[in-house]
PDB file of C-alpha atoms in Angstrom:
ATOM      1  CA  GLN A   1      -2.938  -4.972 -16.569  1.00 85.00           C
ATOM      2  CA  VAL A   2       0.561  -3.639 -16.021  1.00 91.00           C
ATOM      3  CA  GLN A   3       1.292  -2.176 -12.608  1.00 96.00           C
ATOM      4  CA  LEU A   4       3.851   0.619 -12.381  1.00 97.00           C
ATOM      5  CA  VAL A   5       5.259   1.840  -9.079  1.00 97.00           C
ATOM      6  CA  GLU A   6       7.386   4.986  -8.942  1.00 97.00           C
ATOM      7  CA  SER A   7       9.798   5.904  -6.196  1.00 97.00           C
ATOM      8  CA  GLY A   8      12.643   8.304  -5.553  1.00 97.00           C
ATOM      9  CA  GLY A   9      10.878  11.626  -5.475  1.00 97.00           C
ATOM     10  CA  GLY A  10      11.487  14.197  -2.785  1.00 97.00           C
ATOM     11  CA  LEU A  11      12.663  17.682  -1.920  1.00 98.00           C
ATOM     12  CA  VAL A  12      15.961  18.934  -3.281  1.00 98.00           C
ATOM     13  CA  HIS A  13      17.695  22.283  -3.621  1.00 98.00           C
ATOM     14  CA  THR A  14      18.404  23.948  -6.935  1.00 98.00           C
ATOM     15  CA  GLY A  15      21.323  22.239  -8.617  1.00 98.00           C
ATOM     16  CA  GLY A  16      20.749  18.994  -6.820  1.00 98.00           C
ATOM     17  CA  SER A  17      20.048  15.520  -8.181  1.00 98.00           C
ATOM     18  CA  LEU A  18      17.441  12.821  -7.812  1.00 98.00           C
ATOM     19  CA  ARG A  19      16.969   9.417  -9.372  1.00 98.00           C
ATOM     20  CA  LEU A  20      13.453   8.186  -9.973  1.00 98.00           C
ATOM     21  CA  SER A  21      12.671   4.509 -10.351  1.00 98.00           C
ATOM     22  CA  CYS A  22       9.696   2.807 -11.949  1.00 98.00           C
ATOM     23  CA  ALA A  23       9.179  -0.858 -11.192  1.00 97.00           C
ATOM     24  CA  ALA A  24       6.870  -2.731 -13.559  1.00 96.00           C
ATOM     25  CA  SER A  25       4.872  -5.864 -12.815  1.00 94.00           C
ATOM     26  CA  GLU A  26       5.676  -7.290 -16.233  1.00 89.00           C
ATOM     27  CA  SER A  27       8.592  -7.397 -18.603  1.00 88.00           C
ATOM     28  CA  ILE A  28       9.433  -3.885 -19.750  1.00 89.00           C
ATOM     29  CA  PHE A  29      11.220  -5.320 -22.761  1.00 87.00           C
ATOM     30  CA  SER A  30       7.825  -6.355 -24.100  1.00 86.00           C
ATOM     31  CA  MET A  31       6.647  -2.750 -23.984  1.00 91.00           C
ATOM     32  CA  ASN A  32       6.938  -0.594 -27.089  1.00 93.00           C
ATOM     33  CA  ALA A  33       8.175   2.253 -24.963  1.00 95.00           C
ATOM     34  CA  MET A  34       8.649   3.344 -21.379  1.00 97.00           C
ATOM     35  CA  GLY A  35       8.554   6.962 -20.414  1.00 97.00           C
ATOM     36  CA  TRP A  36       8.444   9.610 -17.748  1.00 98.00           C
ATOM     37  CA  TYR A  37       5.923  12.422 -17.786  1.00 98.00           C
ATOM     38  CA  ARG A  38       5.403  15.274 -15.362  1.00 98.00           C
ATOM     39  CA  GLN A  39       2.536  17.496 -14.364  1.00 98.00           C
ATOM     40  CA  ALA A  40       2.851  20.745 -12.455  1.00 96.00           C
ATOM     41  CA  PRO A  41      -0.166  22.287 -10.688  1.00 92.00           C
ATOM     42  CA  GLY A  42      -2.575  23.809 -13.176  1.00 94.00           C
ATOM     43  CA  LYS A  43      -0.648  22.483 -16.152  1.00 96.00           C
ATOM     44  CA  GLN A  44      -1.018  19.566 -18.527  1.00 97.00           C
ATOM     45  CA  ARG A  45       0.939  16.362 -18.257  1.00 97.00           C
ATOM     46  CA  ASP A  46       3.975  16.546 -20.530  1.00 98.00           C
ATOM     47  CA  LEU A  47       6.532  14.060 -21.757  1.00 98.00           C
ATOM     48  CA  VAL A  48       9.908  14.335 -20.053  1.00 98.00           C
ATOM     49  CA  ALA A  49      11.778  11.368 -21.503  1.00 98.00           C
ATOM     50  CA  ARG A  50      11.039   8.142 -23.334  1.00 98.00           C
ATOM     51  CA  ILE A  51      13.002   5.031 -24.151  1.00 97.00           C
ATOM     52  CA  GLN A  52      11.778   2.781 -26.921  1.00 95.00           C
ATOM     53  CA  ARG A  53      12.175  -0.963 -27.149  1.00 93.00           C
ATOM     54  CA  SER A  54      15.072  -0.401 -29.550  1.00 93.00           C
ATOM     55  CA  GLY A  55      16.833   1.675 -26.924  1.00 93.00           C
ATOM     56  CA  PHE A  56      16.261   4.936 -28.740  1.00 97.00           C
ATOM     57  CA  THR A  57      15.653   7.785 -26.336  1.00 98.00           C
ATOM     58  CA  ASN A  58      14.111  11.199 -26.667  1.00 97.00           C
ATOM     59  CA  TYR A  59      13.796  14.088 -24.237  1.00 98.00           C
ATOM     60  CA  ALA A  60      11.878  17.271 -23.762  1.00 98.00           C
ATOM     61  CA  ASP A  61      14.009  20.245 -24.758  1.00 98.00           C
ATOM     62  CA  SER A  62      13.829  21.622 -21.231  1.00 97.00           C
ATOM     63  CA  VAL A  63      15.635  18.616 -19.747  1.00 98.00           C
ATOM     64  CA  LYS A  64      18.138  17.718 -22.467  1.00 98.00           C
ATOM     65  CA  GLY A  65      21.636  17.448 -21.068  1.00 97.00           C
ATOM     66  CA  ARG A  66      20.341  17.256 -17.486  1.00 98.00           C
ATOM     67  CA  PHE A  67      18.099  14.176 -17.357  1.00 98.00           C
ATOM     68  CA  THR A  68      18.872  10.631 -18.470  1.00 98.00           C
ATOM     69  CA  ILE A  69      16.406   7.799 -18.910  1.00 98.00           C
ATOM     70  CA  SER A  70      17.627   4.231 -18.663  1.00 97.00           C
ATOM     71  CA  ARG A  71      16.275   0.772 -18.042  1.00 96.00           C
ATOM     72  CA  ASP A  72      17.279  -2.509 -16.462  1.00 95.00           C
ATOM     73  CA  ASN A  73      15.344  -5.240 -18.236  1.00 93.00           C
ATOM     74  CA  SER A  74      16.443  -7.849 -15.704  1.00 95.00           C
ATOM     75  CA  LYS A  75      14.749  -5.841 -12.944  1.00 96.00           C
ATOM     76  CA  ASN A  76      11.825  -4.596 -15.044  1.00 96.00           C
ATOM     77  CA  THR A  77      12.746  -1.131 -13.892  1.00 97.00           C
ATOM     78  CA  VAL A  78      13.116   2.204 -15.656  1.00 98.00           C
ATOM     79  CA  TYR A  79      15.100   5.066 -14.174  1.00 98.00           C
ATOM     80  CA  LEU A  80      15.212   8.806 -14.601  1.00 98.00           C
ATOM     81  CA  GLN A  81      18.424  10.399 -13.426  1.00 98.00           C
ATOM     82  CA  MET A  82      17.820  14.106 -12.880  1.00 98.00           C
ATOM     83  CA  ASN A  83      20.790  16.423 -12.443  1.00 98.00           C
ATOM     84  CA  SER A  84      21.120  20.192 -12.172  1.00 98.00           C
ATOM     85  CA  LEU A  85      17.547  20.423 -10.999  1.00 98.00           C
ATOM     86  CA  LYS A  86      15.711  23.719 -11.275  1.00 98.00           C
ATOM     87  CA  PRO A  87      12.599  25.028  -9.500  1.00 97.00           C
ATOM     88  CA  GLU A  88      10.685  24.697 -12.765  1.00 97.00           C
ATOM     89  CA  ASP A  89      11.269  20.933 -12.614  1.00 98.00           C
ATOM     90  CA  THR A  90       8.896  20.801  -9.651  1.00 98.00           C
ATOM     91  CA  ALA A  91       6.000  18.506 -10.540  1.00 98.00           C
ATOM     92  CA  VAL A  92       4.469  15.113 -10.012  1.00 98.00           C
ATOM     93  CA  TYR A  93       6.398  12.655 -12.150  1.00 98.00           C
ATOM     94  CA  TYR A  94       4.549   9.726 -13.697  1.00 98.00           C
ATOM     95  CA  CYS A  95       5.902   6.553 -15.204  1.00 98.00           C
ATOM     96  CA  ASN A  96       4.277   5.385 -18.429  1.00 97.00           C
ATOM     97  CA  ALA A  97       4.298   2.124 -20.345  1.00 97.00           C
ATOM     98  CA  LEU A  98       3.112   1.999 -23.935  1.00 95.00           C
ATOM     99  CA  THR A  99       2.225  -1.315 -25.502  1.00 92.00           C
ATOM    100  CA  VAL A 100       0.388  -2.615 -28.543  1.00 87.00           C
ATOM    101  CA  VAL A 101      -2.884  -4.399 -27.922  1.00 85.00           C
ATOM    102  CA  GLY A 102      -4.608  -5.675 -31.051  1.00 86.00           C
ATOM    103  CA  VAL A 103      -4.433  -2.895 -33.612  1.00 89.00           C
ATOM    104  CA  GLY A 104      -4.090  -0.117 -31.081  1.00 90.00           C
ATOM    105  CA  PHE A 105      -1.927   1.158 -28.261  1.00 90.00           C
ATOM    106  CA  VAL A 106      -2.581   1.056 -24.539  1.00 93.00           C
ATOM    107  CA  ASP A 107      -1.037   3.350 -21.945  1.00 93.00           C
ATOM    108  CA  TYR A 108      -0.371   2.299 -18.396  1.00 96.00           C
ATOM    109  CA  TRP A 109       0.414   4.830 -15.659  1.00 97.00           C
ATOM    110  CA  GLY A 110       1.919   4.787 -12.229  1.00 97.00           C
ATOM    111  CA  GLN A 111       0.527   6.705  -9.294  1.00 97.00           C
ATOM    112  CA  GLY A 112       3.148   9.444  -9.535  1.00 97.00           C
ATOM    113  CA  THR A 113       5.919  10.694  -7.296  1.00 97.00           C
ATOM    114  CA  GLN A 114       6.362  14.294  -6.184  1.00 98.00           C
ATOM    115  CA  VAL A 115       9.557  16.159  -7.024  1.00 98.00           C
ATOM    116  CA  THR A 116      10.041  19.546  -5.411  1.00 98.00           C
ATOM    117  CA  VAL A 117      13.021  21.751  -6.182  1.00 98.00           C
ATOM    118  CA  SER A 118      13.519  24.673  -3.826  1.00 97.00           C
ATOM    119  CA  SER A 119      15.224  27.869  -4.920  1.00 90.00           C
TER     120      SER A 119
END
């Protein structure tokens, strides 16, 4: 069972920046992918950014050019640098780890961290 702990959320004004961190209890290099998702009230949980084991990254269109996902394998930590924040970025942000178990995939989730962007 992989434990994921997010930190770095908070309240910021429009145009501001935050950096989220996700510390994993196991090697993140062994994971097929690490990602950040977000869920606003009354909405579904959506992918924000993902980094695969190869280092390939992909982003939701709404955050391209503003958010950057990165990882530090030596610290088993994944980061999400968020710049030029907008009120519509307000949500609970969840860290995700995707790994292969047997012939299938297993998702692990953190508890989430709140990001609030005021206008």
